């Protein structure tokens, strides 16, 4: 398909990926009009908020990018038809959660929003249009998208409809909390497809700021699969080090020292070796489950069960931490006040999807604990929504606190569950005075200095520490 020049881009889905990704594209390509559309009007209104503290996604550096591009060549809109109609490229960046019902429930990706997006494009696109899969998808989804797009459209002549669309895969590798840096300086950009002209057109966008050696082109299926495998490898490292953390605790070793020692080998590398409360986030679990489903579907049960272990270990690590807390607090937390520091799944994001904090909080509530929850970026409403999605009866059992000093008043324990920088800089002498003795600090993120906690007279446990 011949594409002469790209003047308009449309992105379907204004979420954690669509919003930041398109902001950076618009920032780097001031001559291209970029419109991000969504069926959720509240979300679009929030993206259009004058007060940048109210935009729906918290990402360091995003406000600066928006200040430059929003209203210039970056727009957030609910005008789905008009935005698709004028686009040369349409990115599909909608949610792809795990199916909750029917065939593959609990494992397979639910691609109904992707299908709906493809149908919208088939209906409204005018002229030649490149359709780009930005969402993370099961291998061979591009074939389904192509088939929807190629269905004859009664409003368009056969001549016109011939070769109207080209489908490419361009998965996103950004991590939340570092999204802007990841987008501005990506390790690689991956483009999968078989239409060289469409590939060149998409490549020409990234070439504005990404060195050409870092733009990898593959066939469609390799690109779709690489995204799933990339997340599976990252998650596998976390489950591996979390498994080691349990071994350290019983052998007298220290997981931080082990991570440092093994990570010094450049073949292993030092990143993604931090033991913690288990990985969270919207994607690792869902993408591995999807991989497990695909392996079984293609008759590879041994490969499926290999990857399944990564998820099982992760759930076990969360359970293990909750049981440790219970054990250290004399086997009961009933009626005890526990301060939870951090509700986001990692620092520098307001996202709570699959947060280990939520899982651990729910287990503790189940045991009768009273929680005071602090997070610098997650709102009280979001915590309320998350806790009540699982169980409707926690009223009066938890409270949202704005300050850490307030969280710890008369608390039996402080649980550090998210690696926010401010939790590494606390005055433990001051906090210890407010707590009920004998009080504990459980550091699941290895961010506080043990000697400070101990000299403040507090009991201390941290993940993977067999020395304390
Ligand atoms: P999200 O839930 O934050 O956003 C998706 C948005 O799509 C929602 O606002 C929803 O209203 C909108 N939407 C759904 N159907 C639509 C339709 N037919 N028309 C218009 N809008 C529609 O999801 P996300 O976190 O941005 O993830 C999107 C995709 O990117 C997923 O496949 C995910 O696996 C992948 N991904 C996510 C991350 C991440 O860090 N969150 C990173 C890489 C890849
Ligand atoms: C992850 C990948 O890193 C991205 O490349 C990918 O694009 C994205 O998933 C996706 O597809 O959604 P994200 O989940 O945003 O990004 O954040 P990560 O930094 O990968 O952290 C995931 C979880 O692992 C967090 O709960 C984090 O605290 C935990 N983690 C991370 C550890 O416990 N230890 C580590 O060493 C690293």
Coordinates of C-alpha atoms and ligand atoms in Angstrom, one line a residue:
X1 CA 0.0 0.0 0.0
X2 CA 1.5 3.4 -1.0
X3 CA 1.3 6.0 1.7
X4 CA 2.6 9.4 0.7
X5 CA 2.9 11.3 3.9
X6 CA 1.5 11.1 7.4
X7 CA -0.4 14.2 8.5
X8 CA -3.0 12.7 10.9
X9 CA -2.8 10.1 13.6
X10 CA -5.7 8.7 15.6
X11 CA -5.3 6.5 18.7
X12 CA -8.2 4.5 20.0
X13 CA -7.9 4.2 23.8
X14 CA -6.8 7.0 26.1
X15 CA -5.4 4.9 28.9
X16 CA -2.0 4.3 30.5
X17 CA -0.5 3.5 27.1
X18 CA -2.5 5.5 24.6
X19 CA -2.3 8.8 26.5
X20 CA 1.5 8.9 27.2
X21 CA 2.5 7.3 23.9
X22 CA 0.6 9.7 21.8
X23 CA 1.7 12.6 23.9
X24 CA 5.3 11.8 23.1
X25 CA 4.6 11.2 19.4
X26 CA 2.8 14.6 19.2
X27 CA 5.7 16.2 21.1
X28 CA 8.2 14.8 18.6
X29 CA 6.2 15.4 15.5
X30 CA 4.7 18.9 15.7
X31 CA 3.7 18.7 12.0
X32 CA 1.4 15.8 12.6
X33 CA -2.0 16.1 14.2
X34 CA -2.5 13.5 16.8
X35 CA -6.0 12.7 18.3
X36 CA -6.6 10.3 21.1
X37 CA -10.2 9.1 21.3
X38 CA -12.0 7.1 23.9
X39 CA -15.6 5.9 24.5
X40 CA -15.2 6.9 28.1
X41 CA -16.1 10.6 28.2
X42 CA -15.0 11.2 31.8
X43 CA -11.5 10.0 30.8
X44 CA -11.3 12.3 27.9
X45 CA -12.6 15.2 30.0
X46 CA -9.9 14.4 32.5
X47 CA -7.2 14.4 29.8
X48 CA -8.5 17.9 28.8
X49 CA -8.3 19.2 32.4
X50 CA -6.5 22.6 32.6
X51 CA -5.1 21.6 36.0
X52 CA -2.5 19.0 35.0
X53 CA -2.7 17.4 38.5
X54 CA -6.1 16.1 37.5
X55 CA -5.2 14.2 34.3
X56 CA -6.1 10.5 34.7
X57 CA -2.6 9.1 34.5
X58 CA 0.2 10.1 36.9
X59 CA 3.6 9.8 35.2
X60 CA 6.7 11.8 36.0
X61 CA 7.4 14.2 33.1
X62 CA 4.1 13.8 31.4
X63 CA 2.9 17.2 32.4
X64 CA 5.8 18.9 30.7
X65 CA 5.1 17.0 27.4
X66 CA 1.4 17.9 27.6
X67 CA 2.2 21.6 28.2
X68 CA 4.1 21.6 24.9
X69 CA 1.8 19.5 22.8
X70 CA -1.8 19.6 24.1
X71 CA -4.0 22.0 22.1
X72 CA -1.1 22.5 19.5
X73 CA -1.2 19.2 17.7
X74 CA -2.4 16.8 20.4
X75 CA -6.1 16.4 21.1
X76 CA -8.2 14.2 23.3
X77 CA -11.7 13.7 22.0
X78 CA -14.8 11.5 21.9
X79 CA -15.4 12.3 18.2
X80 CA -14.6 8.8 17.1
X81 CA -16.0 8.9 13.6
X82 CA -14.4 12.2 12.6
X83 CA -11.0 11.4 14.1
X84 CA -10.8 8.0 12.4
X85 CA -12.0 9.4 9.1
X86 CA -9.1 11.8 8.8
X87 CA -6.3 9.5 10.1
X88 CA -3.6 8.1 7.9
X89 CA -2.6 5.8 10.8
X90 CA -4.9 4.5 13.5
X91 CA -3.3 3.0 16.6
X92 CA -5.4 0.5 18.6
X93 CA -4.5 0.9 22.2
X94 CA -7.5 -0.5 24.1
X95 CA -7.7 -2.7 27.1
X96 CA -7.1 -6.5 26.6
X97 CA -8.0 -8.1 30.0
X98 CA -8.4 -11.8 30.7
X99 CA -11.7 -13.3 29.8
X100 CA -13.9 -13.7 32.8
X101 CA -16.5 -16.0 31.2
X102 CA -16.8 -18.6 28.5
X103 CA -14.1 -20.5 26.6
X104 CA -10.7 -19.7 28.0
X105 CA -12.1 -17.9 31.1
X106 CA -9.4 -16.9 33.5
X107 CA -6.6 -17.3 30.9
X108 CA -7.4 -16.2 27.4
X109 CA -7.3 -12.5 26.4
X110 CA -10.7 -10.8 25.9
X111 CA -10.2 -9.0 22.6
X112 CA -13.7 -7.7 22.3
X113 CA -12.5 -4.1 22.6
X114 CA -10.0 -4.7 19.9
X115 CA -12.6 -6.2 17.6
X116 CA -14.9 -3.3 18.3
X117 CA -12.1 -0.9 17.5
X118 CA -11.4 -2.7 14.2
X119 CA -15.1 -2.5 13.3
X120 CA -15.1 1.3 14.0
X121 CA -12.1 1.7 11.7
X122 CA -13.7 -0.4 9.0
X123 CA -16.8 1.7 9.2
X124 CA -15.3 5.2 9.4
X125 CA -11.8 5.2 7.8
X126 CA -11.5 7.1 4.5
X127 CA -8.7 6.4 2.0
X128 CA -5.7 4.3 2.7
X129 CA -5.2 3.7 6.4
X130 CA -2.5 1.9 8.4
X131 CA -3.9 0.1 11.4
X132 CA -1.4 -0.4 14.2
X133 CA -1.8 -2.9 17.0
X134 CA -0.5 -1.1 20.1
X135 CA -2.4 -3.2 22.6
X136 CA -0.8 -6.4 23.8
X137 CA -2.5 -9.2 21.9
X138 CA -2.6 -13.0 21.4
X139 CA -0.4 -14.2 18.5
X140 CA -2.3 -14.0 15.2
X141 CA -4.8 -11.3 16.3
X142 CA -3.6 -9.3 13.3
X143 CA -5.3 -11.9 11.1
X144 CA -8.6 -11.3 12.8
X145 CA -8.2 -7.6 12.5
X146 CA -7.4 -7.9 8.8
X147 CA -10.4 -10.1 8.2
X148 CA -12.7 -7.5 9.8
X149 CA -11.1 -4.7 7.9
X150 CA -11.3 -6.5 4.6
X151 CA -15.0 -7.4 4.8
X152 CA -16.7 -5.6 1.9
X153 CA -18.2 -2.3 2.9
X154 CA -21.4 -1.6 1.0
X155 CA -20.7 2.2 1.1
X156 CA -17.5 1.8 -0.8
X157 CA -16.9 0.5 -4.3
X158 CA -14.9 -2.7 -4.8
X159 CA -12.1 -0.7 -6.4
X160 CA -11.8 1.7 -3.5
X161 CA -12.0 -1.0 -0.9
X162 CA -9.2 -3.0 -2.4
X163 CA -6.0 -2.5 -0.4
X164 CA -7.5 0.2 1.8
X165 CA -5.9 -1.1 5.0
X166 CA -2.6 -2.4 6.1
X167 CA -2.2 -4.0 9.6
X168 CA 1.0 -3.7 11.6
X169 CA 2.0 -4.8 15.0
X170 CA 3.9 -2.2 17.1
X171 CA 3.8 -3.4 20.8
X172 CA 4.5 -1.0 23.6
X173 CA 7.3 -1.8 26.1
X174 CA 6.9 1.2 28.4
X175 CA 6.8 0.6 32.2
X176 CA 4.6 2.8 34.3
X177 CA 6.4 5.3 36.4
X178 CA 9.1 5.6 33.7
X179 CA 6.8 5.8 30.7
X180 CA 8.0 9.1 29.4
X181 CA 11.7 8.2 29.6
X182 CA 10.9 4.8 28.1
X183 CA 9.1 6.4 25.2
X184 CA 11.7 9.1 24.6
X185 CA 14.6 6.7 24.8
X186 CA 13.3 3.2 24.1
X187 CA 15.6 0.2 24.1
X188 CA 14.0 -0.7 20.8
X189 CA 10.9 -0.1 18.8
X190 CA 9.4 -3.2 17.3
X191 CA 7.4 -3.2 14.1
X192 CA 5.8 -6.4 12.7
X193 CA 4.3 -6.6 9.3
X194 CA 4.6 -7.6 5.7
X195 CA 3.7 -4.3 3.9
X196 CA 7.0 -2.6 3.4
X197 CA 5.4 0.8 2.4
X198 CA 3.3 0.8 5.6
X199 CA 6.3 -0.2 7.7
X200 CA 8.4 2.6 6.2
X201 CA 5.6 5.1 7.0
X202 CA 5.4 4.0 10.6
X203 CA 9.1 3.9 10.9
X204 CA 9.4 7.5 9.6
X205 CA 7.5 8.6 12.7
X206 CA 9.9 6.9 15.2
X207 CA 12.9 7.9 13.2
X208 CA 12.3 11.5 14.3
X209 CA 13.9 10.6 17.7
X210 CA 14.9 6.9 17.7
X211 CA 18.1 5.7 16.1
X212 CA 17.4 3.5 13.1
X213 CA 19.4 0.6 14.6
X214 CA 16.9 0.5 17.4
X215 CA 13.9 0.0 15.2
X216 CA 13.5 -3.7 14.7
X217 CA 11.3 -5.1 11.9
X218 CA 9.9 -8.6 12.0
X219 CA 7.0 -10.6 10.7
X220 CA 3.7 -10.0 12.4
X221 CA 3.6 -13.1 14.5
X222 CA 7.2 -12.6 15.9
X223 CA 6.2 -9.1 16.9
X224 CA 3.0 -10.1 18.7
X225 CA 4.8 -13.0 20.4
X226 CA 7.9 -10.9 21.4
X227 CA 5.7 -8.7 23.5
X228 CA 4.2 -11.6 25.5
X229 CA 7.6 -13.2 25.9
X230 CA 9.3 -10.0 26.9
X231 CA 6.8 -9.6 29.8
X232 CA 7.1 -13.3 30.6
X233 CA 10.9 -13.1 30.9
X234 CA 10.7 -10.0 33.1
X235 CA 8.2 -11.5 35.4
X236 CA 10.1 -14.8 35.5
X237 CA 13.2 -12.9 36.9
X238 CA 11.0 -11.4 39.7
X239 CA 9.5 -14.8 40.6
X240 CA 13.0 -16.3 40.6
X241 CA 14.4 -13.7 43.0
X242 CA 11.3 -13.9 45.2
X243 CA 11.8 -17.7 45.4
X244 CA 15.4 -17.0 46.4
X245 CA 14.2 -14.5 49.0
X246 CA 12.3 -17.3 50.9
X247 CA 15.4 -19.4 50.8
X248 CA 17.6 -16.6 52.1
X249 CA 15.3 -16.1 55.1
X250 CA 15.7 -19.7 56.2
X251 CA 19.4 -20.1 55.5
X252 CA 20.8 -16.9 56.9
X253 CA 21.6 -15.4 53.5
X254 CA 20.6 -11.9 52.4
X255 CA 18.7 -11.6 49.1
X256 CA 20.2 -8.1 48.4
X257 CA 23.7 -9.6 48.6
X258 CA 22.7 -12.5 46.5
X259 CA 21.1 -10.2 43.8
X260 CA 24.3 -8.1 43.8
X261 CA 26.5 -11.1 43.5
X262 CA 24.6 -12.8 40.6
X263 CA 23.8 -9.5 38.9
X264 CA 27.4 -8.6 38.6
X265 CA 27.7 -11.3 36.0
X266 CA 27.0 -9.4 32.8
X267 CA 25.3 -12.4 31.3
X268 CA 22.7 -12.2 34.1
X269 CA 22.6 -8.4 34.6
X270 CA 21.6 -6.5 37.6
X271 CA 18.1 -5.2 36.7
X272 CA 14.9 -6.8 37.8
X273 CA 16.5 -8.7 40.6
X274 CA 14.8 -6.9 43.5
X275 CA 12.8 -9.2 45.8
X276 CA 9.5 -7.8 46.9
X277 CA 5.9 -8.5 47.7
X278 CA 5.3 -10.1 44.2
X279 CA 4.8 -8.3 40.9
X280 CA 1.7 -6.3 40.3
X281 CA 0.5 -4.2 37.4
X282 CA -2.1 -4.8 34.8
X283 CA 0.0 -6.8 32.4
X284 CA 2.5 -9.4 33.8
X285 CA -0.2 -11.8 35.1
X286 CA -2.6 -11.3 32.2
X287 CA 0.1 -11.7 29.5
X288 CA 1.6 -14.8 31.1
X289 CA -1.9 -16.3 31.5
X290 CA -2.5 -15.6 27.8
X291 CA 0.8 -17.2 26.9
X292 CA -0.2 -20.3 29.0
X293 CA -3.5 -20.4 27.1
X294 CA -1.8 -20.2 23.8
X295 CA 0.7 -22.9 24.6
X296 CA -2.1 -25.3 25.7
X297 CA -4.1 -24.3 22.6
X298 CA -1.2 -25.2 20.3
X299 CA -0.7 -28.5 22.1
X300 CA 2.3 -27.6 24.3
X301 CA 1.2 -28.4 27.9
X302 CA 4.8 -28.7 29.1
X303 CA 5.6 -25.2 27.9
X304 CA 2.3 -23.9 29.4
X305 CA 3.1 -25.3 32.9
X306 CA 6.6 -23.9 32.8
X307 CA 5.3 -20.4 32.5
X308 CA 2.4 -21.0 34.8
X309 CA 4.9 -21.5 37.7
X310 CA 5.9 -17.9 37.4
X311 CA 2.4 -16.8 38.3
X312 CA 2.0 -19.4 41.0
X313 CA 5.2 -18.4 42.7
X314 CA 4.0 -14.8 42.6
X315 CA 0.8 -15.6 44.4
X316 CA 2.7 -17.7 46.9
X317 CA 5.0 -14.8 47.7
X318 CA 2.1 -12.5 48.5
X319 CA 0.5 -15.1 50.7
X320 CA 3.9 -15.8 52.4
X321 CA 4.3 -12.2 53.3
X322 CA 0.8 -11.9 54.7
X323 CA 1.3 -15.1 56.8
X324 CA 4.7 -13.8 58.0
X325 CA 3.0 -10.6 59.3
X326 CA 0.3 -12.7 61.0
X327 CA 2.9 -15.0 62.6
X328 CA 5.1 -12.1 63.9
X329 CA 2.0 -10.4 65.4
X330 CA 1.4 -13.4 67.7
X331 CA -0.8 -15.2 65.2
X332 CA -3.6 -12.7 65.3
X333 CA -4.3 -9.3 63.8
X334 CA -7.9 -9.2 64.9
X335 CA -8.7 -5.7 66.1
X336 CA -5.1 -4.5 65.6
X337 CA -4.3 -1.4 63.7
X338 CA -1.9 -1.8 60.8
X339 CA -0.5 1.1 58.7
X340 CA -0.2 0.3 55.1
X341 CA 2.3 2.5 53.2
X342 CA 1.7 2.3 49.5
X343 CA -1.3 1.1 47.5
X344 CA 0.0 1.5 44.0
X345 CA 1.6 -1.5 42.4
X346 CA 4.9 0.3 42.2
X347 CA 6.3 3.8 42.8
X348 CA 5.6 6.8 40.6
X349 CA 2.2 5.6 39.3
X350 CA -1.4 6.0 40.5
X351 CA -2.2 2.6 39.0
X352 CA -3.4 -0.1 41.5
X353 CA -4.2 -2.9 39.0
X354 CA -3.1 -6.3 40.5
X355 CA -1.3 -4.4 43.3
X356 CA 0.3 -6.7 45.9
X357 CA -0.9 -4.1 48.4
X358 CA -4.5 -4.8 47.5
X359 CA -4.1 -8.6 47.9
X360 CA -2.3 -8.3 51.2
X361 CA -4.7 -5.7 52.5
X362 CA -7.7 -8.0 51.7
X363 CA -6.1 -11.0 53.4
X364 CA -5.5 -8.8 56.5
X365 CA -9.0 -7.4 56.5
X366 CA -10.2 -11.0 56.3
X367 CA -8.3 -11.7 59.5
X368 CA -10.0 -8.8 61.3
X369 CA -7.2 -6.2 61.0
X370 CA -8.0 -2.5 61.0
X371 CA -6.1 -0.7 58.3
X372 CA -4.9 2.8 57.8
X373 CA -3.8 3.2 54.2
X374 CA -1.5 5.9 52.8
X375 CA -0.4 6.4 49.2
X376 CA 0.9 9.7 47.8
X377 CA -0.9 9.3 44.5
X378 CA -3.8 6.8 44.8
X379 CA -7.0 8.6 45.8
X380 CA -9.3 7.5 48.6
X381 CA -12.1 6.8 46.0
X382 CA -9.8 4.4 44.1
X383 CA -8.9 2.5 47.3
X384 CA -12.6 2.3 48.2
X385 CA -13.4 1.0 44.7
X386 CA -10.7 -1.6 44.8
X387 CA -11.5 -2.9 48.3
X388 CA -15.2 -3.0 47.6
X389 CA -14.8 -4.8 44.3
X390 CA -13.7 -7.8 46.2
X391 CA -15.9 -7.6 49.3
X392 CA -18.6 -5.1 50.1
X393 CA -18.4 -5.2 53.8
X394 CA -15.2 -3.5 54.9
X395 CA -16.8 -0.3 56.0
X396 CA -15.3 1.0 59.2
X397 CA -12.4 -1.5 58.9
X398 CA -10.1 0.8 57.0
X399 CA -9.3 4.4 56.7
X400 CA -7.5 6.6 54.2
X401 CA -4.9 8.9 55.7
X402 CA -3.2 11.8 54.2
X403 CA 0.0 11.7 56.3
X404 CA 2.2 8.9 57.5
X405 CA 2.2 10.3 61.1
X406 CA -1.5 9.9 61.2
X407 CA -1.3 6.4 59.7
X408 CA 0.9 5.1 62.5
X409 CA -0.9 6.4 65.6
X410 CA -1.5 3.4 67.9
X411 CA -0.5 1.0 65.1
X412 CA 1.0 -2.4 65.9
X413 CA 2.8 -2.5 62.7
X414 CA 3.8 -0.5 59.6
X415 CA 3.8 -2.4 56.3
X416 CA 5.8 -0.9 53.5
X417 CA 4.3 -2.3 50.3
X418 CA 5.1 0.2 47.6
X419 CA 8.6 1.6 46.9
X420 CA 7.7 5.3 47.0
X421 CA 10.9 7.3 47.7
X422 CA 9.3 9.2 50.6
X423 CA 9.0 5.9 52.5
X424 CA 12.8 5.6 52.5
X425 CA 13.2 8.9 54.2
X426 CA 11.0 8.6 57.3
X427 CA 12.0 9.7 60.8
X428 CA 11.5 6.4 62.6
X429 CA 12.3 7.8 66.1
X430 CA 9.4 10.1 65.7
X431 CA 7.0 7.5 64.3
X432 CA 8.0 4.8 66.9
X433 CA 6.7 7.1 69.7
X434 CA 3.2 7.1 68.1
X435 CA 2.9 3.3 67.7
X436 CA 1.7 0.7 70.2
X437 CA 4.6 -1.4 71.6
X438 CA 5.8 -3.9 70.8
X439 CA 5.6 -2.5 67.3
X440 CA 6.8 -3.9 64.0
X441 CA 8.0 -2.6 60.7
X442 CA 7.7 -5.0 57.7
X443 CA 9.7 -3.8 54.8
X444 CA 8.7 -5.7 51.7
X445 CA 10.6 -3.4 49.4
X446 CA 14.0 -3.2 51.1
X447 CA 13.9 0.6 51.2
X448 CA 14.5 1.5 54.8
X449 CA 17.8 1.3 56.7
X450 CA 17.4 -1.6 59.3
X451 CA 19.7 0.1 61.9
X452 CA 17.5 3.1 62.1
X453 CA 14.4 1.0 62.7
X454 CA 16.1 -1.0 65.4
X455 CA 17.6 1.9 67.2
X456 CA 14.1 3.4 67.3
X457 CA 13.1 0.4 69.4
X458 CA 11.0 -1.2 66.7
X459 CA 11.0 -4.9 65.6
X460 CA 12.0 -5.3 62.0
X461 CA 11.4 -7.8 59.2
X462 CA 12.3 -7.4 55.6
X463 CA 12.0 -9.6 52.6
X464 CA 14.8 -12.1 52.0
X465 CA 16.7 -11.2 55.1
X466 CA 18.0 -14.3 56.9
X467 CA 20.4 -12.2 59.0
X468 CA 17.9 -10.2 61.1
Ligands
LIG1 P1 -6.5 1.2 29.9 O1 -7.5 0.3 30.4 O2 -5.8 2.2 30.8 O3 -7.0 2.0 28.6 C1 -7.7 1.5 27.6 C2 -8.8 2.5 27.1 O4 -9.4 2.0 25.9 C3 -9.9 2.8 28.1 O5 -9.9 4.1 28.5 C4 -11.2 2.4 27.3 O6 -12.3 3.2 27.6 C5 -10.7 2.5 25.9 N1 -11.5 1.8 24.9 C6 -11.9 0.5 25.0 N2 -12.6 0.2 23.9 C7 -12.7 1.3 23.1 C8 -13.3 1.6 21.9 N3 -14.0 0.6 21.2 N4 -13.2 2.9 21.4 C9 -12.6 3.8 22.1 N5 -12.0 3.6 23.3 C10 -12.0 2.3 23.8 O7 -5.4 0.2 29.3 P2 -3.8 0.4 29.1 O8 -3.1 0.1 30.4 O9 -3.6 1.7 28.4 O10 -3.4 -0.8 28.2 C11 -3.8 -0.8 26.8 C12 -3.1 -2.0 26.1 O11 -1.7 -1.8 26.2 C13 -3.3 -3.4 26.8 O12 -3.4 -4.3 25.8 C14 -2.1 -3.6 27.6 O13 -1.8 -4.9 27.8 C15 -1.0 -2.9 26.8 N6 0.1 -2.4 27.5 C16 -0.1 -1.7 28.7 C17 1.0 -1.2 29.4 C18 0.9 -0.5 30.7 O14 1.9 -0.1 31.3 N7 -0.3 -0.2 31.2 C19 2.3 -1.2 28.8 C20 2.5 -1.9 27.6 C21 1.4 -2.4 26.9
LIG2 C1 6.0 -4.0 32.7 C2 7.2 -4.1 31.8 O1 8.3 -3.7 32.5 C3 7.0 -3.2 30.6 O2 8.1 -3.4 29.7 C4 5.7 -3.6 29.8 O3 5.5 -2.7 28.7 C5 4.6 -3.5 30.8 O4 4.8 -4.3 31.9 C6 3.3 -3.9 30.2 O5 3.2 -4.6 29.2 O6 2.3 -3.5 30.8 P1 5.1 -2.3 34.5 O7 4.2 -3.4 34.9 O8 4.5 -1.0 34.3 O9 5.9 -2.7 33.2 O10 6.2 -2.1 35.6 P2 7.5 -2.9 36.0 O11 8.6 -2.0 36.4 O12 7.8 -4.0 35.1 O13 7.0 -3.6 37.4 C7 6.1 -4.6 37.5 C8 6.0 -5.1 38.9 O14 7.2 -5.9 39.2 C9 5.8 -4.1 40.0 O15 4.9 -4.5 40.9 C10 7.2 -3.9 40.5 O16 7.3 -3.4 41.8 C11 7.7 -5.4 40.5 N1 9.2 -5.5 40.4 C12 9.9 -5.0 39.4 C13 9.8 -6.3 41.4 O17 9.2 -6.8 42.4 N2 11.2 -6.4 41.4 C14 11.9 -5.9 40.4 O18 13.2 -6.1 40.4 C15 11.3 -5.2 39.4

